[in-house]
Amino acid sequence: MRKVPVNCLEPGMRLARAVLGTGGEVYLNAGVTLTQKYIRKLEAIGFYSVYVEDRLLDGVTVQDVISEKTRRDAIIEVRKALTEVSRPGMKAINVAQEITVTADSIVSELLRNPYATVNLVDIRAEGAYLFHHSVNVCVLSVLTGINYGLQKEQLVNLGVGALLHDAGKVRVPPEILNKPGSLTDEEFDQIKLHCAYGRDILKDHPAASVIAYAHHERYNGEGYPLGLKGRDINYLAQMVGMADVYDALTSDRCYRKAHAPHDALELISGSGNWWFDTKLVYNFLCCVAAYPTGTLVQLSSGEIGVVVDTPQGYSFFPNVRVLLNAQGQKVLPYLLSTVKENLWVNRVLDDVEVQTIRNMLETS
Ligand SMILES: [Fe+2]
């Protein structure tokens, strides 16, 4: 399967993954054949891209690190929790307790599959950004925590904090939160307050409260709200901060296109002891694939192929199904491990090149 921008979809393409609506409900199921009507509706709801089936990846299954049901349930619970905390007088302890069950089920599922590599970029509509983002930040943080060697109880605390890290945003005026253009200094000051709001909302859950308060602190002291430095920043909050940056960069927003995962990962990998503790950066990098399955790449050997998977711990070194040799000629596809062959990815092919190769393979 491959991720295709909604404006490039054509009737007849089949969805490879379910499309979840703003509240976590299944909007379109995997296997559905797209029609013009569906494509127009996806555009109208605010989706930027979806996953469709791809003949270049026949025989390859792309697994999310958690099941679709767990992800869907988590989105529903986060939405419920954030709606509850936005009501004045709501007792925050209830929210953190309710969300513990959700965090526990995500942690339990990831612990059953500890060598999972995140191979998918989450698909979401603009209006549902915060709920989907919170669940994704939770998954990425917990995987980092597992790599770091945290025990189950700490992982669940980390999960609760990650799911609710932006809970304070419910108290920031929506016209500032959703402003498409650049923010004035005063508006940015208002946004920064979401950390303190989150700390207060979650005050009865100490771990989640610290995470909500410190997830924008940066190792070099340039973060907020306190400008803490180095090891003074809670390490769980740093894990959530890293996941927050990565997920935000790789998401399409109304004001900019998503960054490719390898660009976002390069940024994170260069941030050791600058934005985040180097050891935590290493633990994060271990569990995310720089070139998700389905990405068309040119290797240092000149061969061109499609990424099939990525071994854990080697984020930038995928296994590739080679389709064209270094001279650009079609070959009988073969599998190549960039780790074993001492190769690397030279570049990711752009949409025009992908379409040209696709046409070439289908007509020859
Ligand atoms: Fe935040």
mmCIF file of C-alpha atoms and ligand atoms in Angstrom:
data_model
loop_
_atom_site.group_PDB
_atom_site.id
_atom_site.type_symbol
_atom_site.label_atom_id
_atom_site.label_comp_id
_atom_site.label_asym_id
_atom_site.label_seq_id
_atom_site.Cartn_x
_atom_site.Cartn_y
_atom_site.Cartn_z
ATOM 1 C CA MET A 1 0.000 0.000 0.000
ATOM 2 C CA ARG A 2 1.064 3.600 -0.421
ATOM 3 C CA LYS A 3 0.022 6.972 0.895
ATOM 4 C CA VAL A 4 -1.611 9.089 -1.792
ATOM 5 C CA PRO A 5 -2.622 12.766 -1.490
ATOM 6 C CA VAL A 6 -6.409 13.113 -1.763
ATOM 7 C CA ASN A 7 -6.053 15.367 -4.832
ATOM 8 C CA CYS A 8 -4.203 12.538 -6.642
ATOM 9 C CA LEU A 9 -6.825 9.854 -5.907
ATOM 10 C CA GLU A 10 -8.643 8.267 -8.829
ATOM 11 C CA PRO A 11 -11.922 6.356 -8.892
ATOM 12 C CA GLY A 12 -11.247 2.619 -8.842
ATOM 13 C CA MET A 13 -8.357 2.782 -6.334
ATOM 14 C CA ARG A 14 -8.934 0.547 -3.307
ATOM 15 C CA LEU A 15 -8.379 1.727 0.252
ATOM 16 C CA ALA A 16 -5.646 -0.262 2.009
ATOM 17 C CA ARG A 17 -6.460 1.056 5.489
ATOM 18 C CA ALA A 18 -9.661 2.209 7.111
ATOM 19 C CA VAL A 19 -10.224 5.947 7.210
ATOM 20 C CA LEU A 20 -11.241 7.076 10.687
ATOM 21 C CA GLY A 21 -13.555 10.042 11.111
ATOM 22 C CA THR A 22 -13.131 12.949 13.499
ATOM 23 C CA GLY A 23 -14.450 11.033 16.517
ATOM 24 C CA GLY A 24 -12.564 7.793 15.846
ATOM 25 C CA GLU A 25 -15.495 6.192 13.992
ATOM 26 C CA VAL A 26 -14.766 4.204 10.828
ATOM 27 C CA TYR A 27 -15.621 6.505 7.956
ATOM 28 C CA LEU A 28 -14.512 4.189 5.138
ATOM 29 C CA ASN A 29 -13.319 0.625 5.589
ATOM 30 C CA ALA A 30 -10.190 -0.980 4.169
ATOM 31 C CA GLY A 31 -11.009 -2.663 0.838
ATOM 32 C CA VAL A 32 -13.530 -0.038 -0.258
ATOM 33 C CA THR A 33 -13.219 0.941 -3.935
ATOM 34 C CA LEU A 34 -13.085 4.715 -4.225
ATOM 35 C CA THR A 35 -15.659 6.560 -6.286
ATOM 36 C CA GLN A 36 -15.667 10.237 -7.287
ATOM 37 C CA LYS A 37 -18.267 10.833 -4.572
ATOM 38 C CA TYR A 38 -16.045 9.296 -1.845
ATOM 39 C CA ILE A 39 -13.025 11.284 -3.053
ATOM 40 C CA ARG A 40 -14.965 14.559 -2.966
ATOM 41 C CA LYS A 41 -16.254 13.723 0.537
ATOM 42 C CA LEU A 42 -12.736 12.928 1.824
ATOM 43 C CA GLU A 43 -11.601 16.299 0.509
ATOM 44 C CA ALA A 44 -14.592 18.077 2.061
ATOM 45 C CA ILE A 45 -14.018 16.494 5.504
ATOM 46 C CA GLY A 46 -10.412 17.717 5.468
ATOM 47 C CA PHE A 47 -8.298 14.603 4.765
ATOM 48 C CA TYR A 48 -5.014 15.320 3.005
ATOM 49 C CA SER A 49 -4.088 11.741 2.084
ATOM 50 C CA VAL A 50 -5.151 8.112 2.498
ATOM 51 C CA TYR A 51 -3.534 4.699 2.055
ATOM 52 C CA VAL A 52 -4.433 2.785 -1.119
ATOM 53 C CA GLU A 53 -3.468 -0.689 -2.309
ATOM 54 C CA ASP A 54 -0.372 -0.864 -4.455
ATOM 55 C CA ARG A 55 0.606 -3.621 -6.897
ATOM 56 C CA LEU A 56 4.294 -2.847 -6.349
ATOM 57 C CA LEU A 57 3.848 -4.176 -2.814
ATOM 58 C CA ASP A 58 1.890 -7.348 -3.593
ATOM 59 C CA GLY A 59 2.520 -9.889 -0.840
ATOM 60 C CA VAL A 60 3.659 -7.287 1.707
ATOM 61 C CA THR A 61 1.431 -6.479 4.655
ATOM 62 C CA VAL A 62 1.964 -3.259 6.547
ATOM 63 C CA GLN A 63 1.021 -3.605 10.191
ATOM 64 C CA ASP A 64 0.274 -0.717 12.483
ATOM 65 C CA VAL A 65 2.030 -1.178 15.842
ATOM 66 C CA ILE A 66 -1.356 -1.234 17.584
ATOM 67 C CA SER A 67 -4.601 -2.697 16.292
ATOM 68 C CA GLU A 68 -7.123 -0.524 14.512
ATOM 69 C CA LYS A 69 -9.619 -1.161 17.329
ATOM 70 C CA THR A 70 -7.188 -0.052 20.054
ATOM 71 C CA ARG A 71 -6.342 3.105 18.087
ATOM 72 C CA ARG A 72 -10.021 3.832 17.422
ATOM 73 C CA ASP A 73 -11.027 3.286 21.064
ATOM 74 C CA ALA A 74 -8.146 5.495 22.235
ATOM 75 C CA ILE A 75 -9.188 8.347 19.924
ATOM 76 C CA ILE A 76 -12.755 8.089 21.268
ATOM 77 C CA GLU A 77 -11.546 8.111 24.914
ATOM 78 C CA VAL A 78 -9.167 11.067 24.382
ATOM 79 C CA ARG A 79 -11.946 13.013 22.703
ATOM 80 C CA LYS A 80 -14.281 12.217 25.605
ATOM 81 C CA ALA A 81 -11.632 13.187 28.178
ATOM 82 C CA LEU A 82 -10.777 16.477 26.502
ATOM 83 C CA THR A 83 -14.459 17.330 26.157
ATOM 84 C CA GLU A 84 -14.925 16.610 29.875
ATOM 85 C CA VAL A 85 -11.984 18.747 31.007
ATOM 86 C CA SER A 86 -13.252 21.640 28.916
ATOM 87 C CA ARG A 87 -16.348 21.751 31.147
ATOM 88 C CA PRO A 88 -15.871 24.132 34.108
ATOM 89 C CA GLY A 89 -15.720 22.413 37.493
ATOM 90 C CA MET A 90 -14.854 18.990 36.082
ATOM 91 C CA LYS A 91 -12.822 16.898 38.517
ATOM 92 C CA ALA A 92 -9.558 16.210 36.721
ATOM 93 C CA ILE A 93 -8.705 13.086 38.743
ATOM 94 C CA ASN A 94 -11.566 11.278 37.005
ATOM 95 C CA VAL A 95 -10.158 12.104 33.608
ATOM 96 C CA ALA A 96 -6.684 10.748 34.358
ATOM 97 C CA GLN A 97 -8.188 7.617 35.931
ATOM 98 C CA GLU A 98 -10.464 6.983 32.970
ATOM 99 C CA ILE A 99 -7.644 7.399 30.502
ATOM 100 C CA THR A 100 -5.427 4.960 32.474
ATOM 101 C CA VAL A 101 -7.433 2.043 31.082
ATOM 102 C CA THR A 102 -6.776 3.301 27.550
ATOM 103 C CA ALA A 103 -3.053 3.844 28.227
ATOM 104 C CA ASP A 104 -2.855 0.362 29.776
ATOM 105 C CA SER A 105 -4.318 -1.295 26.684
ATOM 106 C CA ILE A 106 -1.886 0.558 24.377
ATOM 107 C CA VAL A 107 1.076 -0.347 26.626
ATOM 108 C CA SER A 108 0.000 -4.017 26.877
ATOM 109 C CA GLU A 109 -0.315 -4.284 23.112
ATOM 110 C CA LEU A 110 3.076 -2.662 22.472
ATOM 111 C CA LEU A 111 4.730 -4.874 25.116
ATOM 112 C CA ARG A 112 3.485 -7.929 23.216
ATOM 113 C CA ASN A 113 5.297 -6.592 20.145
ATOM 114 C CA PRO A 114 8.360 -4.818 21.600
ATOM 115 C CA TYR A 115 10.395 -4.897 18.374
ATOM 116 C CA ALA A 116 7.735 -3.056 16.402
ATOM 117 C CA THR A 117 8.891 -0.287 14.103
ATOM 118 C CA VAL A 118 6.483 2.523 13.292
ATOM 119 C CA ASN A 119 6.010 2.213 9.555
ATOM 120 C CA LEU A 120 2.963 4.340 9.011
ATOM 121 C CA VAL A 121 2.219 7.989 9.028
ATOM 122 C CA ASP A 122 -1.126 8.504 10.719
ATOM 123 C CA ILE A 123 -3.936 9.734 8.465
ATOM 124 C CA ARG A 124 -6.248 12.312 9.975
ATOM 125 C CA ALA A 125 -8.661 15.063 9.076
ATOM 126 C CA GLU A 126 -7.753 18.602 10.092
ATOM 127 C CA GLY A 127 -10.702 18.894 12.498
ATOM 128 C CA ALA A 128 -9.634 15.798 14.463
ATOM 129 C CA TYR A 129 -5.963 16.706 14.715
ATOM 130 C CA LEU A 130 -5.635 16.878 18.504
ATOM 131 C CA PHE A 131 -7.253 13.488 19.276
ATOM 132 C CA HIS A 132 -5.324 11.530 16.632
ATOM 133 C CA HIS A 133 -2.117 13.405 17.494
ATOM 134 C CA SER A 134 -2.473 12.561 21.196
ATOM 135 C CA VAL A 135 -2.841 8.840 20.473
ATOM 136 C CA ASN A 136 0.121 8.875 18.101
ATOM 137 C CA VAL A 137 2.276 10.729 20.618
ATOM 138 C CA CYS A 138 1.301 8.076 23.165
ATOM 139 C CA VAL A 139 2.335 5.204 20.857
ATOM 140 C CA LEU A 140 5.679 6.830 19.974
ATOM 141 C CA SER A 141 6.451 7.760 23.594
ATOM 142 C CA VAL A 142 5.622 4.309 24.947
ATOM 143 C CA LEU A 143 7.782 2.620 22.279
ATOM 144 C CA THR A 144 10.628 4.957 23.276
ATOM 145 C CA GLY A 145 10.009 4.050 26.924
ATOM 146 C CA ILE A 146 10.081 0.325 26.130
ATOM 147 C CA ASN A 147 13.422 0.757 24.338
ATOM 148 C CA TYR A 148 14.698 2.740 27.312
ATOM 149 C CA GLY A 149 13.786 -0.171 29.600
ATOM 150 C CA LEU A 150 10.887 1.301 31.585
ATOM 151 C CA GLN A 151 8.689 -1.084 33.578
ATOM 152 C CA LYS A 152 4.972 -1.496 32.923
ATOM 153 C CA GLU A 153 3.791 0.868 35.676
ATOM 154 C CA GLN A 154 6.027 3.688 34.433
ATOM 155 C CA LEU A 155 4.981 2.982 30.852
ATOM 156 C CA VAL A 156 1.314 3.385 31.785
ATOM 157 C CA ASN A 157 2.094 6.678 33.575
ATOM 158 C CA LEU A 158 3.981 7.788 30.473
ATOM 159 C CA GLY A 159 1.013 6.724 28.319
ATOM 160 C CA VAL A 160 -1.499 8.699 30.421
ATOM 161 C CA GLY A 161 0.721 11.790 30.281
ATOM 162 C CA ALA A 162 1.211 11.407 26.538
ATOM 163 C CA LEU A 163 -2.518 10.981 25.835
ATOM 164 C CA LEU A 164 -3.278 14.125 27.863
ATOM 165 C CA HIS A 165 -0.100 16.154 27.244
ATOM 166 C CA ASP A 166 -2.036 18.894 25.466
ATOM 167 C CA ALA A 167 -5.122 18.779 27.733
ATOM 168 C CA GLY A 168 -4.421 22.421 28.676
ATOM 169 C CA LYS A 169 -5.203 23.463 25.095
ATOM 170 C CA VAL A 170 -8.922 23.203 25.908
ATOM 171 C CA ARG A 171 -8.450 26.444 27.892
ATOM 172 C CA VAL A 172 -6.714 28.349 25.074
ATOM 173 C CA PRO A 173 -9.136 30.393 22.927
ATOM 174 C CA PRO A 174 -9.849 28.346 19.765
ATOM 175 C CA GLU A 175 -9.361 31.349 17.467
ATOM 176 C CA ILE A 176 -5.724 31.497 18.634
ATOM 177 C CA LEU A 177 -5.219 27.714 18.694
ATOM 178 C CA ASN A 178 -6.509 27.265 15.140
ATOM 179 C CA LYS A 179 -5.141 30.466 13.624
ATOM 180 C CA PRO A 180 -3.686 29.508 10.227
ATOM 181 C CA GLY A 181 -1.174 32.378 9.932
ATOM 182 C CA SER A 182 1.758 33.288 12.154
ATOM 183 C CA LEU A 183 1.062 34.229 15.763
ATOM 184 C CA THR A 184 1.765 37.551 17.467
ATOM 185 C CA ASP A 185 3.954 37.469 20.603
ATOM 186 C CA GLU A 186 0.862 37.912 22.781
ATOM 187 C CA GLU A 187 -0.942 35.049 21.026
ATOM 188 C CA PHE A 188 2.101 32.778 21.415
ATOM 189 C CA ASP A 189 2.198 33.659 25.133
ATOM 190 C CA GLN A 190 -1.411 32.473 25.353
ATOM 191 C CA ILE A 191 -0.522 29.183 23.611
ATOM 192 C CA LYS A 192 2.391 28.661 26.008
ATOM 193 C CA LEU A 193 -0.060 28.778 28.907
ATOM 194 C CA HIS A 194 -1.433 25.358 27.861
ATOM 195 C CA CYS A 195 1.429 23.744 29.804
ATOM 196 C CA ALA A 196 0.398 25.333 33.107
ATOM 197 C CA TYR A 197 -3.299 24.702 32.377
ATOM 198 C CA GLY A 198 -2.481 21.039 31.715
ATOM 199 C CA ARG A 199 -0.469 20.765 34.943
ATOM 200 C CA ASP A 200 -3.454 22.106 36.900
ATOM 201 C CA ILE A 201 -6.039 19.958 35.124
ATOM 202 C CA LEU A 202 -3.981 16.830 35.873
ATOM 203 C CA LYS A 203 -2.728 17.805 39.340
ATOM 204 C CA ASP A 204 -4.081 14.632 40.942
ATOM 205 C CA HIS A 205 -2.009 12.442 38.597
ATOM 206 C CA PRO A 206 1.597 13.541 39.366
ATOM 207 C CA ALA A 207 3.314 11.855 36.385
ATOM 208 C CA ALA A 208 0.817 13.137 33.812
ATOM 209 C CA SER A 209 0.850 16.585 35.432
ATOM 210 C CA VAL A 210 4.669 16.859 35.094
ATOM 211 C CA ILE A 211 4.524 15.658 31.487
ATOM 212 C CA ALA A 212 1.837 18.204 30.577
ATOM 213 C CA TYR A 213 3.849 20.977 32.252
ATOM 214 C CA ALA A 214 7.302 20.115 30.839
ATOM 215 C CA HIS A 215 6.757 18.645 27.353
ATOM 216 C CA HIS A 216 7.892 21.903 25.665
ATOM 217 C CA GLU A 217 11.084 22.258 27.733
ATOM 218 C CA ARG A 218 14.247 21.719 25.664
ATOM 219 C CA TYR A 219 17.627 20.321 26.748
ATOM 220 C CA ASN A 220 19.476 23.559 25.813
ATOM 221 C CA GLY A 221 17.178 25.710 27.948
ATOM 222 C CA GLU A 222 15.350 27.283 24.996
ATOM 223 C CA GLY A 223 12.017 25.648 25.744
ATOM 224 C CA TYR A 224 9.096 26.794 27.872
ATOM 225 C CA PRO A 225 7.455 27.452 30.343
ATOM 226 C CA LEU A 226 10.464 27.491 32.721
ATOM 227 C CA GLY A 227 13.442 27.262 30.336
ATOM 228 C CA LEU A 228 14.804 24.249 32.267
ATOM 229 C CA LYS A 229 18.063 22.707 31.069
ATOM 230 C CA GLY A 230 19.509 19.204 30.598
ATOM 231 C CA ARG A 231 18.695 16.581 33.217
ATOM 232 C CA ASP A 232 16.503 19.053 35.114
ATOM 233 C CA ILE A 233 13.819 18.246 32.550
ATOM 234 C CA ASN A 234 11.743 15.214 33.485
ATOM 235 C CA TYR A 235 12.785 12.374 31.146
ATOM 236 C CA LEU A 236 9.215 11.164 30.547
ATOM 237 C CA ALA A 237 8.300 14.702 29.465
ATOM 238 C CA GLN A 238 11.285 14.661 27.071
ATOM 239 C CA MET A 239 10.047 11.388 25.513
ATOM 240 C CA VAL A 240 6.637 12.986 24.989
ATOM 241 C CA GLY A 241 8.261 16.182 23.687
ATOM 242 C CA MET A 242 10.195 14.225 21.042
ATOM 243 C CA ALA A 243 7.131 12.279 19.947
ATOM 244 C CA ASP A 244 5.148 15.543 19.852
ATOM 245 C CA VAL A 245 7.722 17.217 17.559
ATOM 246 C CA TYR A 246 7.984 14.188 15.257
ATOM 247 C CA ASP A 247 4.235 13.676 14.899
ATOM 248 C CA ALA A 248 3.565 17.379 14.360
ATOM 249 C CA LEU A 249 6.236 17.583 11.637
ATOM 250 C CA THR A 250 4.937 14.542 9.763
ATOM 251 C CA SER A 251 1.297 15.708 9.788
ATOM 252 C CA ASP A 252 -0.335 17.726 7.045
ATOM 253 C CA ARG A 253 -1.777 20.950 8.451
ATOM 254 C CA CYS A 254 -3.945 23.616 6.899
ATOM 255 C CA TYR A 255 -0.962 26.003 6.844
ATOM 256 C CA ARG A 256 1.760 23.646 5.519
ATOM 257 C CA LYS A 257 2.440 20.251 3.940
ATOM 258 C CA ALA A 258 3.767 17.383 6.059
ATOM 259 C CA HIS A 259 7.510 16.802 6.233
ATOM 260 C CA ALA A 260 8.669 13.390 5.023
ATOM 261 C CA PRO A 261 9.442 10.971 7.903
ATOM 262 C CA HIS A 262 13.169 10.835 6.998
ATOM 263 C CA ASP A 263 13.422 14.638 7.174
ATOM 264 C CA ALA A 264 11.660 14.715 10.546
ATOM 265 C CA LEU A 265 13.827 11.852 11.874
ATOM 266 C CA GLU A 266 17.001 13.592 10.692
ATOM 267 C CA LEU A 267 15.913 16.653 12.614
ATOM 268 C CA ILE A 268 15.292 14.569 15.757
ATOM 269 C CA SER A 269 18.562 12.629 15.327
ATOM 270 C CA GLY A 270 20.466 15.918 15.134
ATOM 271 C CA SER A 271 18.811 17.185 18.295
ATOM 272 C CA GLY A 272 20.765 15.027 20.783
ATOM 273 C CA ASN A 273 21.858 17.061 23.827
ATOM 274 C CA TRP A 274 20.444 20.105 22.049
ATOM 275 C CA TRP A 275 16.689 19.689 22.233
ATOM 276 C CA PHE A 276 16.574 16.304 23.965
ATOM 277 C CA ASP A 277 18.897 13.971 25.913
ATOM 278 C CA THR A 278 20.999 11.976 23.397
ATOM 279 C CA LYS A 279 20.163 8.636 25.013
ATOM 280 C CA LEU A 280 16.446 9.318 24.677
ATOM 281 C CA VAL A 281 16.920 10.398 21.062
ATOM 282 C CA TYR A 282 18.640 7.074 20.360
ATOM 283 C CA ASN A 283 15.754 5.160 21.987
ATOM 284 C CA PHE A 284 13.259 7.107 19.882
ATOM 285 C CA LEU A 285 15.129 6.534 16.611
ATOM 286 C CA CYS A 286 15.189 2.775 17.229
ATOM 287 C CA CYS A 287 11.454 2.460 16.842
ATOM 288 C CA VAL A 288 10.573 4.648 13.836
ATOM 289 C CA ALA A 289 11.265 3.855 10.163
ATOM 290 C CA ALA A 290 12.735 6.800 8.232
ATOM 291 C CA TYR A 291 11.393 5.350 4.971
ATOM 292 C CA PRO A 292 7.949 3.848 5.615
ATOM 293 C CA THR A 293 6.892 0.747 3.701
ATOM 294 C CA GLY A 294 5.806 1.724 0.195
ATOM 295 C CA THR A 295 8.329 4.586 -0.198
ATOM 296 C CA LEU A 296 10.131 4.524 -3.575
ATOM 297 C CA VAL A 297 13.845 5.155 -3.127
ATOM 298 C CA GLN A 298 17.084 5.281 -5.095
ATOM 299 C CA LEU A 299 19.949 3.482 -3.332
ATOM 300 C CA SER A 300 23.619 4.447 -3.240
ATOM 301 C CA SER A 301 24.178 1.689 -5.841
ATOM 302 C CA GLY A 302 21.858 3.521 -8.255
ATOM 303 C CA GLU A 303 19.176 0.797 -8.053
ATOM 304 C CA ILE A 304 15.581 1.939 -7.569
ATOM 305 C CA GLY A 305 13.050 0.056 -5.482
ATOM 306 C CA VAL A 306 10.217 0.120 -3.024
ATOM 307 C CA VAL A 307 10.746 -0.122 0.755
ATOM 308 C CA VAL A 308 9.301 -3.369 2.117
ATOM 309 C CA ASP A 309 10.231 -3.015 5.812
ATOM 310 C CA THR A 310 12.879 -1.686 8.190
ATOM 311 C CA PRO A 311 14.741 -3.735 10.821
ATOM 312 C CA GLN A 312 14.398 -2.357 14.347
ATOM 313 C CA GLY A 313 17.358 -0.217 15.370
ATOM 314 C CA TYR A 314 18.288 0.590 11.749
ATOM 315 C CA SER A 315 15.779 3.354 11.008
ATOM 316 C CA PHE A 316 17.617 4.703 7.964
ATOM 317 C CA PHE A 317 18.491 1.278 6.465
ATOM 318 C CA PRO A 318 15.386 -0.366 4.995
ATOM 319 C CA ASN A 319 14.915 -3.637 3.157
ATOM 320 C CA VAL A 320 14.077 -2.781 -0.444
ATOM 321 C CA ARG A 321 12.376 -4.656 -3.307
ATOM 322 C CA VAL A 322 14.514 -3.565 -6.265
ATOM 323 C CA LEU A 323 12.521 -2.808 -9.434
ATOM 324 C CA LEU A 324 15.009 -0.976 -11.695
ATOM 325 C CA ASN A 325 18.771 -1.506 -12.016
ATOM 326 C CA ALA A 326 21.337 1.309 -11.855
ATOM 327 C CA GLN A 327 20.797 1.926 -15.590
ATOM 328 C CA GLY A 328 17.089 2.479 -15.000
ATOM 329 C CA GLN A 329 16.076 -0.801 -16.685
ATOM 330 C CA LYS A 330 13.288 -2.986 -15.360
ATOM 331 C CA VAL A 331 14.513 -6.118 -13.555
ATOM 332 C CA LEU A 332 12.845 -9.161 -12.081
ATOM 333 C CA PRO A 333 12.172 -7.796 -8.551
ATOM 334 C CA TYR A 334 14.586 -8.967 -5.846
ATOM 335 C CA LEU A 335 14.938 -8.186 -2.149
ATOM 336 C CA LEU A 336 17.954 -6.319 -0.868
ATOM 337 C CA SER A 337 19.005 -5.521 2.717
ATOM 338 C CA THR A 338 20.766 -2.139 2.805
ATOM 339 C CA VAL A 339 22.294 -3.099 6.188
ATOM 340 C CA LYS A 340 23.880 -6.319 4.850
ATOM 341 C CA GLU A 341 24.905 -4.870 1.480
ATOM 342 C CA ASN A 342 26.412 -1.767 3.051
ATOM 343 C CA LEU A 343 24.193 0.520 0.998
ATOM 344 C CA TRP A 344 22.170 3.568 1.952
ATOM 345 C CA VAL A 345 19.250 5.531 0.592
ATOM 346 C CA ASN A 346 20.430 8.260 -1.748
ATOM 347 C CA ARG A 347 17.064 9.939 -2.166
ATOM 348 C CA VAL A 348 13.315 9.498 -2.051
ATOM 349 C CA LEU A 349 11.599 9.682 -5.450
ATOM 350 C CA ASP A 350 9.079 12.486 -5.903
ATOM 351 C CA ASP A 351 5.442 11.997 -6.970
ATOM 352 C CA VAL A 352 6.176 12.623 -10.677
ATOM 353 C CA GLU A 353 9.028 10.086 -10.743
ATOM 354 C CA VAL A 354 6.898 7.538 -8.896
ATOM 355 C CA GLN A 355 4.134 7.894 -11.474
ATOM 356 C CA THR A 356 6.614 7.608 -14.375
ATOM 357 C CA ILE A 357 8.074 4.380 -12.953
ATOM 358 C CA ARG A 358 4.620 3.032 -12.222
ATOM 359 C CA ASN A 359 3.528 3.659 -15.834
ATOM 360 C CA MET A 360 6.735 2.115 -17.125
ATOM 361 C CA LEU A 361 6.317 -1.054 -15.046
ATOM 362 C CA GLU A 362 2.663 -1.431 -15.957
ATOM 363 C CA THR A 363 3.106 -0.967 -19.713
ATOM 364 C CA SER A 364 6.330 -2.911 -20.300
HETATM 365 FE FE FE B 1 1.921 21.083 23.683
#
